[in-house]
PDB file of C-alpha atoms in Angstrom:
ATOM      1  CA  UNK M   1     -97.824   7.239 196.550  1.00  0.00           C
ATOM      2  CA  UNK M   2     -95.417   5.808 199.122  1.00  0.00           C
ATOM      3  CA  UNK M   3     -92.098   4.109 198.415  1.00  0.00           C
ATOM      4  CA  UNK M   4     -93.516   0.572 198.613  1.00  0.00           C
ATOM      5  CA  UNK M   5     -96.239   1.353 196.052  1.00  0.00           C
ATOM      6  CA  UNK M   6     -93.678   2.962 193.757  1.00  0.00           C
ATOM      7  CA  UNK M   7     -91.451  -0.123 193.977  1.00  0.00           C
ATOM      8  CA  UNK M   8     -94.362  -2.424 193.145  1.00  0.00           C
ATOM      9  CA  UNK M   9     -95.263  -0.223 190.174  1.00  0.00           C
ATOM     10  CA  UNK M  10     -91.687  -0.314 188.895  1.00  0.00           C
ATOM     11  CA  UNK M  11     -91.679  -4.084 189.330  1.00  0.00           C
ATOM     12  CA  UNK M  12     -94.851  -4.488 187.265  1.00  0.00           C
ATOM     13  CA  UNK M  13     -93.565  -2.149 184.549  1.00  0.00           C
ATOM     14  CA  UNK M  14     -90.240  -3.952 184.342  1.00  0.00           C
ATOM     15  CA  UNK M  15     -91.976  -7.349 184.261  1.00  0.00           C
ATOM     16  CA  UNK M  16     -94.276  -6.176 181.459  1.00  0.00           C
ATOM     17  CA  UNK M  17     -91.353  -4.754 179.486  1.00  0.00           C
ATOM     18  CA  UNK M  18     -89.366  -7.957 179.876  1.00  0.00           C
ATOM     19  CA  UNK M  19     -92.309 -10.111 178.823  1.00  0.00           C
ATOM     20  CA  UNK M  20     -92.988  -7.900 175.814  1.00  0.00           C
ATOM     21  CA  UNK M  21     -89.346  -8.001 174.726  1.00  0.00           C
ATOM     22  CA  UNK M  22     -89.258 -11.785 175.093  1.00  0.00           C
ATOM     23  CA  UNK M  23     -92.432 -12.298 173.084  1.00  0.00           C
ATOM     24  CA  UNK M  24     -91.215  -9.894 170.399  1.00  0.00           C
ATOM     25  CA  UNK M  25     -87.867 -11.678 170.056  1.00  0.00           C
ATOM     26  CA  UNK M  26     -89.538 -15.094 169.894  1.00  0.00           C
ATOM     27  CA  UNK M  27     -92.005 -13.794 167.305  1.00  0.00           C
ATOM     28  CA  UNK M  28     -89.214 -12.423 165.098  1.00  0.00           C
ATOM     29  CA  UNK M  29     -87.306 -15.698 165.434  1.00  0.00           C
ATOM     30  CA  UNK M  30     -90.430 -17.719 164.580  1.00  0.00           C
ATOM     31  CA  UNK M  31     -91.085 -15.586 161.494  1.00  0.00           C
ATOM     32  CA  UNK M  32     -87.489 -15.982 160.342  1.00  0.00           C
ATOM     33  CA  UNK M  33     -87.393 -19.756 160.862  1.00  0.00           C
ATOM     34  CA  UNK M  34     -90.865 -20.153 159.354  1.00  0.00           C
ATOM     35  CA  UNK M  35     -89.851 -18.268 156.215  1.00  0.00           C
ATOM     36  CA  UNK M  36     -86.669 -20.349 155.867  1.00  0.00           C
ATOM     37  CA  UNK M  37     -88.622 -23.602 156.270  1.00  0.00           C
ATOM     38  CA  UNK M  38     -91.310 -22.454 153.827  1.00  0.00           C
ATOM     39  CA  UNK M  39     -88.728 -21.558 151.220  1.00  0.00           C
ATOM     40  CA  UNK M  40     -86.318 -24.462 151.599  1.00  0.00           C
ATOM     41  CA  UNK M  41     -88.209 -27.518 152.858  1.00  0.00           C
ATOM     42  CA  UNK M  42     -89.280 -28.494 149.334  1.00  0.00           C
ATOM     43  CA  UNK M  43     -85.638 -28.724 148.260  1.00  0.00           C
ATOM     44  CA  UNK M  44     -84.670 -31.149 151.014  1.00  0.00           C
ATOM     45  CA  UNK M  45     -84.064 -34.646 149.703  1.00  0.00           C
ATOM     46  CA  UNK M  46     -81.521 -37.415 149.821  1.00  0.00           C
ATOM     47  CA  UNK M  47     -80.123 -36.271 146.472  1.00  0.00           C
ATOM     48  CA  UNK M  48     -79.573 -32.793 147.932  1.00  0.00           C
ATOM     49  CA  UNK M  49     -77.464 -34.317 150.717  1.00  0.00           C
ATOM     50  CA  UNK M  50     -75.299 -36.524 148.480  1.00  0.00           C
ATOM     51  CA  UNK M  51     -74.931 -34.281 145.410  1.00  0.00           C
ATOM     52  CA  UNK M  52     -71.824 -32.224 144.670  1.00  0.00           C
ATOM     53  CA  UNK M  53     -72.013 -28.454 144.111  1.00  0.00           C
ATOM     54  CA  UNK M  54     -72.927 -27.428 140.592  1.00  0.00           C
ATOM     55  CA  UNK M  55     -73.489 -24.259 138.566  1.00  0.00           C
ATOM     56  CA  UNK M  56     -77.001 -25.569 137.939  1.00  0.00           C
ATOM     57  CA  UNK M  57     -79.142 -24.957 141.020  1.00  0.00           C
ATOM     58  CA  UNK M  58     -81.413 -27.973 140.519  1.00  0.00           C
ATOM     59  CA  UNK M  59     -78.402 -30.314 140.420  1.00  0.00           C
ATOM     60  CA  UNK M  60     -76.411 -28.699 143.228  1.00  0.00           C
ATOM     61  CA  UNK M  61     -76.109 -30.288 146.681  1.00  0.00           C
ATOM     62  CA  UNK M  62     -74.288 -29.919 149.979  1.00  0.00           C
ATOM     63  CA  UNK M  63     -72.323 -33.180 150.117  1.00  0.00           C
ATOM     64  CA  UNK M  64     -68.874 -31.578 150.253  1.00  0.00           C
ATOM     65  CA  UNK M  65     -70.117 -28.872 152.636  1.00  0.00           C
ATOM     66  CA  UNK M  66     -71.594 -31.143 155.301  1.00  0.00           C
ATOM     67  CA  UNK M  67     -68.680 -33.585 155.047  1.00  0.00           C
ATOM     68  CA  UNK M  68     -66.293 -30.660 155.560  1.00  0.00           C
ATOM     69  CA  UNK M  69     -68.417 -29.428 158.466  1.00  0.00           C
ATOM     70  CA  UNK M  70     -68.244 -32.887 160.051  1.00  0.00           C
ATOM     71  CA  UNK M  71     -64.465 -33.015 159.665  1.00  0.00           C
ATOM     72  CA  UNK M  72     -64.018 -29.544 161.170  1.00  0.00           C
ATOM     73  CA  UNK M  73     -66.441 -30.320 164.002  1.00  0.00           C
ATOM     74  CA  UNK M  74     -64.676 -33.548 165.018  1.00  0.00           C
ATOM     75  CA  UNK M  75     -61.152 -32.123 164.830  1.00  0.00           C
ATOM     76  CA  UNK M  76     -62.136 -28.933 166.673  1.00  0.00           C
ATOM     77  CA  UNK M  77     -63.643 -31.035 169.463  1.00  0.00           C
ATOM     78  CA  UNK M  78     -60.597 -33.309 169.736  1.00  0.00           C
ATOM     79  CA  UNK M  79     -58.282 -30.296 169.964  1.00  0.00           C
ATOM     80  CA  UNK M  80     -60.274 -27.940 172.179  1.00  0.00           C
ATOM     81  CA  UNK M  81     -61.801 -30.375 174.692  1.00  0.00           C
ATOM     82  CA  UNK M  82     -58.626 -31.658 176.438  1.00  0.00           C
ATOM     83  CA  UNK M  83     -56.843 -28.302 176.218  1.00  0.00           C
ATOM     84  CA  UNK M  84     -59.794 -26.258 177.494  1.00  0.00           C
ATOM     85  CA  UNK M  85     -60.771 -28.618 180.297  1.00  0.00           C
ATOM     86  CA  UNK M  86     -57.130 -29.099 181.341  1.00  0.00           C
ATOM     87  CA  UNK M  87     -56.505 -25.351 181.430  1.00  0.00           C
ATOM     88  CA  UNK M  88     -59.702 -24.812 183.430  1.00  0.00           C
ATOM     89  CA  UNK M  89     -58.689 -27.454 185.986  1.00  0.00           C
ATOM     90  CA  UNK M  90     -55.210 -25.980 186.345  1.00  0.00           C
ATOM     91  CA  UNK M  91     -56.387 -22.400 186.792  1.00  0.00           C
ATOM     92  CA  UNK M  92     -59.074 -23.358 189.294  1.00  0.00           C
ATOM     93  CA  UNK M  93     -57.323 -26.035 191.332  1.00  0.00           C
ATOM     94  CA  UNK M  94     -53.563 -25.591 190.911  1.00  0.00           C
ATOM     95  CA  UNK M  95     -53.018 -21.965 189.924  1.00  0.00           C
ATOM     96  CA  UNK M  96     -51.844 -19.697 192.711  1.00  0.00           C
ATOM     97  CA  UNK M  97     -53.769 -16.523 193.453  1.00  0.00           C
ATOM     98  CA  UNK M  98     -51.039 -14.169 192.292  1.00  0.00           C
ATOM     99  CA  UNK M  99     -50.875 -11.279 189.836  1.00  0.00           C
ATOM    100  CA  UNK M 100     -49.860 -13.484 186.910  1.00  0.00           C
ATOM    101  CA  UNK M 101     -52.838 -15.801 187.291  1.00  0.00           C
ATOM    102  CA  UNK M 102     -55.196 -12.853 187.746  1.00  0.00           C
ATOM    103  CA  UNK M 103     -53.780 -11.377 184.537  1.00  0.00           C
ATOM    104  CA  UNK M 104     -54.372 -14.689 182.737  1.00  0.00           C
ATOM    105  CA  UNK M 105     -57.910 -15.000 184.074  1.00  0.00           C
ATOM    106  CA  UNK M 106     -58.843 -11.479 182.972  1.00  0.00           C
ATOM    107  CA  UNK M 107     -57.413 -12.012 179.493  1.00  0.00           C
ATOM    108  CA  UNK M 108     -59.092 -15.398 179.053  1.00  0.00           C
ATOM    109  CA  UNK M 109     -62.435 -13.834 179.949  1.00  0.00           C
ATOM    110  CA  UNK M 110     -61.766 -10.980 177.509  1.00  0.00           C
ATOM    111  CA  UNK M 111     -60.750 -13.373 174.725  1.00  0.00           C
ATOM    112  CA  UNK M 112     -64.235 -14.896 174.814  1.00  0.00           C
ATOM    113  CA  UNK M 113     -65.575 -11.598 173.440  1.00  0.00           C
ATOM    114  CA  UNK M 114     -62.944 -11.000 170.735  1.00  0.00           C
ATOM    115  CA  UNK M 115     -64.449 -10.861 167.187  1.00  0.00           C
ATOM    116  CA  UNK M 116     -64.000 -14.130 165.336  1.00  0.00           C
ATOM    117  CA  UNK M 117     -62.276 -12.434 162.394  1.00  0.00           C
ATOM    118  CA  UNK M 118     -59.297 -11.712 164.694  1.00  0.00           C
ATOM    119  CA  UNK M 119     -58.889 -15.442 165.322  1.00  0.00           C
ATOM    120  CA  UNK M 120     -59.056 -15.958 161.569  1.00  0.00           C
ATOM    121  CA  UNK M 121     -56.156 -13.548 161.028  1.00  0.00           C
ATOM    122  CA  UNK M 122     -54.193 -15.293 163.790  1.00  0.00           C
ATOM    123  CA  UNK M 123     -54.856 -18.688 162.229  1.00  0.00           C
ATOM    124  CA  UNK M 124     -53.841 -17.391 158.792  1.00  0.00           C
ATOM    125  CA  UNK M 125     -50.487 -16.175 160.056  1.00  0.00           C
ATOM    126  CA  UNK M 126     -49.628 -19.033 162.428  1.00  0.00           C
ATOM    127  CA  UNK M 127     -51.172 -22.192 160.973  1.00  0.00           C
ATOM    128  CA  UNK M 128     -51.437 -21.395 157.260  1.00  0.00           C
ATOM    129  CA  UNK M 129     -48.205 -19.443 156.709  1.00  0.00           C
ATOM    130  CA  UNK M 130     -45.733 -20.170 159.522  1.00  0.00           C
ATOM    131  CA  UNK M 131     -46.648 -23.861 159.944  1.00  0.00           C
ATOM    132  CA  UNK M 132     -47.305 -24.378 156.207  1.00  0.00           C
ATOM    133  CA  UNK M 133     -50.627 -26.164 156.710  1.00  0.00           C
ATOM    134  CA  UNK M 134     -52.197 -24.352 153.780  1.00  0.00           C
ATOM    135  CA  UNK M 135     -55.952 -24.067 153.367  1.00  0.00           C
ATOM    136  CA  UNK M 136     -56.547 -27.378 155.092  1.00  0.00           C
ATOM    137  CA  UNK M 137     -59.133 -28.771 157.472  1.00  0.00           C
ATOM    138  CA  UNK M 138     -56.492 -28.945 160.208  1.00  0.00           C
ATOM    139  CA  UNK M 139     -55.706 -25.224 159.908  1.00  0.00           C
ATOM    140  CA  UNK M 140     -59.406 -24.360 160.093  1.00  0.00           C
ATOM    141  CA  UNK M 141     -59.978 -26.675 163.051  1.00  0.00           C
ATOM    142  CA  UNK M 142     -57.047 -25.236 164.995  1.00  0.00           C
ATOM    143  CA  UNK M 143     -58.341 -21.727 164.333  1.00  0.00           C
ATOM    144  CA  UNK M 144     -61.837 -22.601 165.576  1.00  0.00           C
ATOM    145  CA  UNK M 145     -60.308 -24.385 168.584  1.00  0.00           C
ATOM    146  CA  UNK M 146     -58.583 -21.126 169.533  1.00  0.00           C
ATOM    147  CA  UNK M 147     -61.918 -19.347 169.119  1.00  0.00           C
ATOM    148  CA  UNK M 148     -63.816 -21.548 171.563  1.00  0.00           C
ATOM    149  CA  UNK M 149     -61.030 -22.327 174.053  1.00  0.00           C
ATOM    150  CA  UNK M 150     -61.827 -19.307 176.292  1.00  0.00           C
ATOM    151  CA  UNK M 151     -65.479 -20.379 176.453  1.00  0.00           C
ATOM    152  CA  UNK M 152     -64.557 -23.935 177.450  1.00  0.00           C
ATOM    153  CA  UNK M 153     -62.043 -22.736 180.048  1.00  0.00           C
ATOM    154  CA  UNK M 154     -64.527 -20.361 181.663  1.00  0.00           C
ATOM    155  CA  UNK M 155     -67.359 -22.943 181.678  1.00  0.00           C
ATOM    156  CA  UNK M 156     -65.019 -25.579 183.152  1.00  0.00           C
ATOM    157  CA  UNK M 157     -63.997 -23.271 185.979  1.00  0.00           C
ATOM    158  CA  UNK M 158     -67.597 -22.339 186.726  1.00  0.00           C
ATOM    159  CA  UNK M 159     -68.643 -26.006 186.792  1.00  0.00           C
ATOM    160  CA  UNK M 160     -65.807 -26.855 189.195  1.00  0.00           C
ATOM    161  CA  UNK M 161     -66.685 -23.921 191.455  1.00  0.00           C
ATOM    162  CA  UNK M 162     -70.246 -25.247 191.698  1.00  0.00           C
ATOM    163  CA  UNK M 163     -69.017 -28.403 193.439  1.00  0.00           C
ATOM    164  CA  UNK M 164     -69.477 -27.999 197.228  1.00  0.00           C
ATOM    165  CA  UNK M 165     -66.214 -27.517 199.101  1.00  0.00           C
ATOM    166  CA  UNK M 166     -67.294 -30.166 201.617  1.00  0.00           C
ATOM    167  CA  UNK M 167     -66.788 -32.867 198.960  1.00  0.00           C
ATOM    168  CA  UNK M 168     -63.192 -31.770 198.422  1.00  0.00           C
ATOM    169  CA  UNK M 169     -62.529 -31.511 202.149  1.00  0.00           C
ATOM    170  CA  UNK M 170     -64.008 -34.931 202.851  1.00  0.00           C
ATOM    171  CA  UNK M 171     -61.897 -36.527 200.110  1.00  0.00           C
ATOM    172  CA  UNK M 172     -58.695 -34.945 201.417  1.00  0.00           C
ATOM    173  CA  UNK M 173     -59.622 -35.909 204.995  1.00  0.00           C
ATOM    174  CA  UNK M 174     -59.860 -39.553 203.922  1.00  0.00           C
ATOM    175  CA  UNK M 175     -56.298 -39.442 202.630  1.00  0.00           C
ATOM    176  CA  UNK M 176     -56.803 -38.810 198.930  1.00  0.00           C
ATOM    177  CA  UNK M 177     -54.245 -36.740 197.062  1.00  0.00           C
ATOM    178  CA  UNK M 178     -55.179 -33.554 195.234  1.00  0.00           C
ATOM    179  CA  UNK M 179     -55.259 -35.277 191.841  1.00  0.00           C
ATOM    180  CA  UNK M 180     -57.254 -38.229 193.230  1.00  0.00           C
ATOM    181  CA  UNK M 181     -59.779 -35.753 194.631  1.00  0.00           C
ATOM    182  CA  UNK M 182     -60.031 -33.970 191.281  1.00  0.00           C
ATOM    183  CA  UNK M 183     -60.277 -37.169 189.223  1.00  0.00           C
ATOM    184  CA  UNK M 184     -62.605 -39.185 191.455  1.00  0.00           C
ATOM    185  CA  UNK M 185     -64.771 -36.476 193.039  1.00  0.00           C
ATOM    186  CA  UNK M 186     -64.630 -33.051 191.410  1.00  0.00           C
ATOM    187  CA  UNK M 187     -64.654 -34.051 187.729  1.00  0.00           C
ATOM    188  CA  UNK M 188     -67.544 -36.564 188.034  1.00  0.00           C
ATOM    189  CA  UNK M 189     -69.576 -34.007 189.986  1.00  0.00           C
ATOM    190  CA  UNK M 190     -68.890 -31.158 187.553  1.00  0.00           C
ATOM    191  CA  UNK M 191     -68.782 -33.081 184.265  1.00  0.00           C
ATOM    192  CA  UNK M 192     -72.374 -32.254 183.371  1.00  0.00           C
ATOM    193  CA  UNK M 193     -71.673 -28.529 183.464  1.00  0.00           C
ATOM    194  CA  UNK M 194     -68.349 -28.964 181.662  1.00  0.00           C
ATOM    195  CA  UNK M 195     -69.950 -31.006 178.891  1.00  0.00           C
ATOM    196  CA  UNK M 196     -72.730 -28.456 178.490  1.00  0.00           C
ATOM    197  CA  UNK M 197     -70.206 -25.653 178.061  1.00  0.00           C
ATOM    198  CA  UNK M 198     -68.165 -27.682 175.555  1.00  0.00           C
ATOM    199  CA  UNK M 199     -71.179 -28.548 173.405  1.00  0.00           C
ATOM    200  CA  UNK M 200     -72.472 -24.974 173.408  1.00  0.00           C
ATOM    201  CA  UNK M 201     -69.010 -23.719 172.439  1.00  0.00           C
ATOM    202  CA  UNK M 202     -68.805 -26.218 169.584  1.00  0.00           C
ATOM    203  CA  UNK M 203     -72.314 -25.196 168.502  1.00  0.00           C
ATOM    204  CA  UNK M 204     -70.979 -21.669 168.100  1.00  0.00           C
ATOM    205  CA  UNK M 205     -68.020 -22.943 166.073  1.00  0.00           C
ATOM    206  CA  UNK M 206     -70.356 -24.785 163.677  1.00  0.00           C
ATOM    207  CA  UNK M 207     -71.876 -21.522 162.462  1.00  0.00           C
ATOM    208  CA  UNK M 208     -68.659 -19.486 162.202  1.00  0.00           C
ATOM    209  CA  UNK M 209     -67.732 -18.319 158.705  1.00  0.00           C
ATOM    210  CA  UNK M 210     -65.299 -15.398 158.997  1.00  0.00           C
ATOM    211  CA  UNK M 211     -62.311 -17.322 160.503  1.00  0.00           C
ATOM    212  CA  UNK M 212     -62.618 -20.103 157.930  1.00  0.00           C
ATOM    213  CA  UNK M 213     -62.810 -17.674 155.022  1.00  0.00           C
ATOM    214  CA  UNK M 214     -59.663 -15.955 156.265  1.00  0.00           C
ATOM    215  CA  UNK M 215     -57.683 -19.207 156.595  1.00  0.00           C
ATOM    216  CA  UNK M 216     -58.679 -20.152 153.055  1.00  0.00           C
ATOM    217  CA  UNK M 217     -61.793 -22.334 153.132  1.00  0.00           C
ATOM    218  CA  UNK M 218     -63.117 -22.436 149.572  1.00  0.00           C
ATOM    219  CA  UNK M 219     -66.561 -21.514 148.326  1.00  0.00           C
ATOM    220  CA  UNK M 220     -66.434 -24.305 145.761  1.00  0.00           C
ATOM    221  CA  UNK M 221     -64.825 -27.699 146.385  1.00  0.00           C
ATOM    222  CA  UNK M 222     -65.572 -30.398 143.774  1.00  0.00           C
ATOM    223  CA  UNK M 223     -64.574 -33.289 146.053  1.00  0.00           C
ATOM    224  CA  UNK M 224     -65.238 -34.488 149.592  1.00  0.00           C
ATOM    225  CA  UNK M 225     -62.186 -34.212 151.892  1.00  0.00           C
ATOM    226  CA  UNK M 226     -60.498 -37.487 152.750  1.00  0.00           C
ATOM    227  CA  UNK M 227     -58.077 -36.297 155.417  1.00  0.00           C
ATOM    228  CA  UNK M 228     -57.210 -33.399 157.736  1.00  0.00           C
ATOM    229  CA  UNK M 229     -54.783 -31.823 155.227  1.00  0.00           C
ATOM    230  CA  UNK M 230     -57.299 -31.633 152.361  1.00  0.00           C
ATOM    231  CA  UNK M 231     -58.958 -28.438 151.176  1.00  0.00           C
ATOM    232  CA  UNK M 232     -62.522 -28.027 152.369  1.00  0.00           C
ATOM    233  CA  UNK M 233     -65.694 -26.031 152.547  1.00  0.00           C
ATOM    234  CA  UNK M 234     -68.382 -25.884 155.240  1.00  0.00           C
ATOM    235  CA  UNK M 235     -72.113 -25.235 155.317  1.00  0.00           C
ATOM    236  CA  UNK M 236     -71.952 -21.524 156.283  1.00  0.00           C
ATOM    237  CA  UNK M 237     -69.591 -20.786 153.379  1.00  0.00           C
ATOM    238  CA  UNK M 238     -71.741 -22.779 150.961  1.00  0.00           C
ATOM    239  CA  UNK M 239     -74.800 -20.841 152.132  1.00  0.00           C
ATOM    240  CA  UNK M 240     -72.952 -17.544 151.663  1.00  0.00           C
ATOM    241  CA  UNK M 241     -71.918 -18.596 148.160  1.00  0.00           C
ATOM    242  CA  UNK M 242     -75.509 -19.405 147.171  1.00  0.00           C
ATOM    243  CA  UNK M 243     -77.171 -16.297 148.605  1.00  0.00           C
ATOM    244  CA  UNK M 244     -74.640 -14.092 146.786  1.00  0.00           C
ATOM    245  CA  UNK M 245     -75.901 -15.363 143.410  1.00  0.00           C
ATOM    246  CA  UNK M 246     -78.736 -13.533 141.647  1.00  0.00           C
ATOM    247  CA  UNK M 247     -80.733 -16.645 140.667  1.00  0.00           C
ATOM    248  CA  UNK M 248     -83.698 -17.350 142.946  1.00  0.00           C
ATOM    249  CA  UNK M 249     -83.116 -21.117 142.716  1.00  0.00           C
ATOM    250  CA  UNK M 250     -79.812 -20.772 144.565  1.00  0.00           C
ATOM    251  CA  UNK M 251     -81.605 -18.851 147.325  1.00  0.00           C
ATOM    252  CA  UNK M 252     -83.888 -21.870 147.729  1.00  0.00           C
ATOM    253  CA  UNK M 253     -80.809 -24.109 147.992  1.00  0.00           C
ATOM    254  CA  UNK M 254     -79.387 -21.771 150.634  1.00  0.00           C
ATOM    255  CA  UNK M 255     -82.631 -21.972 152.636  1.00  0.00           C
ATOM    256  CA  UNK M 256     -82.481 -25.780 152.549  1.00  0.00           C
ATOM    257  CA  UNK M 257     -78.840 -25.714 153.689  1.00  0.00           C
ATOM    258  CA  UNK M 258     -79.802 -23.333 156.518  1.00  0.00           C
ATOM    259  CA  UNK M 259     -82.399 -25.863 157.679  1.00  0.00           C
ATOM    260  CA  UNK M 260     -79.706 -28.561 157.829  1.00  0.00           C
ATOM    261  CA  UNK M 261     -77.376 -26.232 159.747  1.00  0.00           C
ATOM    262  CA  UNK M 262     -80.159 -25.311 162.186  1.00  0.00           C
ATOM    263  CA  UNK M 263     -80.939 -28.993 162.734  1.00  0.00           C
ATOM    264  CA  UNK M 264     -77.283 -29.682 163.561  1.00  0.00           C
ATOM    265  CA  UNK M 265     -77.232 -26.769 166.017  1.00  0.00           C
ATOM    266  CA  UNK M 266     -80.555 -27.700 167.655  1.00  0.00           C
ATOM    267  CA  UNK M 267     -79.494 -31.332 168.008  1.00  0.00           C
ATOM    268  CA  UNK M 268     -76.223 -30.347 169.688  1.00  0.00           C
ATOM    269  CA  UNK M 269     -77.980 -27.931 172.044  1.00  0.00           C
ATOM    270  CA  UNK M 270     -80.570 -30.601 172.829  1.00  0.00           C
ATOM    271  CA  UNK M 271     -77.797 -33.060 173.670  1.00  0.00           C
ATOM    272  CA  UNK M 272     -76.260 -30.453 175.992  1.00  0.00           C
ATOM    273  CA  UNK M 273     -79.545 -29.917 177.833  1.00  0.00           C
ATOM    274  CA  UNK M 274     -80.182 -33.673 178.085  1.00  0.00           C
ATOM    275  CA  UNK M 275     -76.686 -34.453 179.372  1.00  0.00           C
ATOM    276  CA  UNK M 276     -76.864 -31.678 181.952  1.00  0.00           C
ATOM    277  CA  UNK M 277     -80.277 -32.855 183.185  1.00  0.00           C
ATOM    278  CA  UNK M 278     -79.174 -36.490 183.299  1.00  0.00           C
ATOM    279  CA  UNK M 279     -75.962 -35.662 185.165  1.00  0.00           C
ATOM    280  CA  UNK M 280     -77.733 -33.455 187.680  1.00  0.00           C
ATOM    281  CA  UNK M 281     -80.110 -36.277 188.563  1.00  0.00           C
ATOM    282  CA  UNK M 282     -77.123 -38.507 189.375  1.00  0.00           C
ATOM    283  CA  UNK M 283     -75.552 -35.971 191.717  1.00  0.00           C
ATOM    284  CA  UNK M 284     -77.064 -35.894 195.206  1.00  0.00           C
ATOM    285  CA  UNK M 285     -75.378 -33.310 197.429  1.00  0.00           C
TER     286      UNK M 285
END
C-alpha cells in the first residue's frame, strides 16, 4: 500500500470515527432531553409559572426563580455588554503591540477557562463583603458579568478582525478619523459577530449555579424581587433544591423547571443564530 492509499484510508477512518462520535453524542443528548420532557411536561402549567415555592410539591412553582433569573439576566447584560465590547475595541484598535498588552491578551484568554466557582469566591469577597452589597441581585449580576467578560472581549476582537482591512483603509483615505472609522464602518460590519458572542456568553451565565451559591443566592425565597438590592433565587438553584429532596414529586417539578431553562437557552441561541445570519446578509464585501 503506497502513501496515497494509506492517507485515504486514514481519512476514511477518521471520518467514520467523527461521524460515530457525533451520532453518539446527539443520541445521548436526545435521550436525556426526551427523559426530561417525558417526566416534566405534565407539570407545566400557568399555575406552575406563577406559584411561589412551597413544601408541598403539587403547590410549588417557579415564580420567584424565573423572576430572579430575569433580573440577573438583564443586569448582567447591561453590565457586561458595554464593558466587554469597549475592552475588545480598545485592545484590538487602540492597544499598542507591547509586552503589557500581550500579557493582558494572554490573561484574558486564560480567564475564559477559569472555573466559575473562582469567580464566585471573587464576587463574595469584593461585592458581598467589601462593597457591602449582601446577597443581592446586583452582587450576583456583577459576579456573572466578570465570568462572561473574557468571552465577550475575545468574541469582539475576533469579529473586528474579520472585517477586511480595505474597509478601514478606504475610510481613513477619505479623511475619517480613527473613531469615525470604528463607529461608522468597523462596528456595523462586525456587530453580527459581536452580538452572537454576547448572547452565547449570556446563555452560559443563565445556567451557572456555583458563583451564585457562593455569593449567597438562596434556595428558598418566599417573595419575588422588586429591585437590584433584593435577595433572590434563580432557576438552576431552584432545580438543585428540588432534586436534592427525596420525594419523587419534587423531581418532577425539577424536570419541568429544566424544560423552562432549556427553552430560555434555546431561544437565546436561536436569536444569536438569526441575528448573525441577518447581519451577514446585509454585509456585502
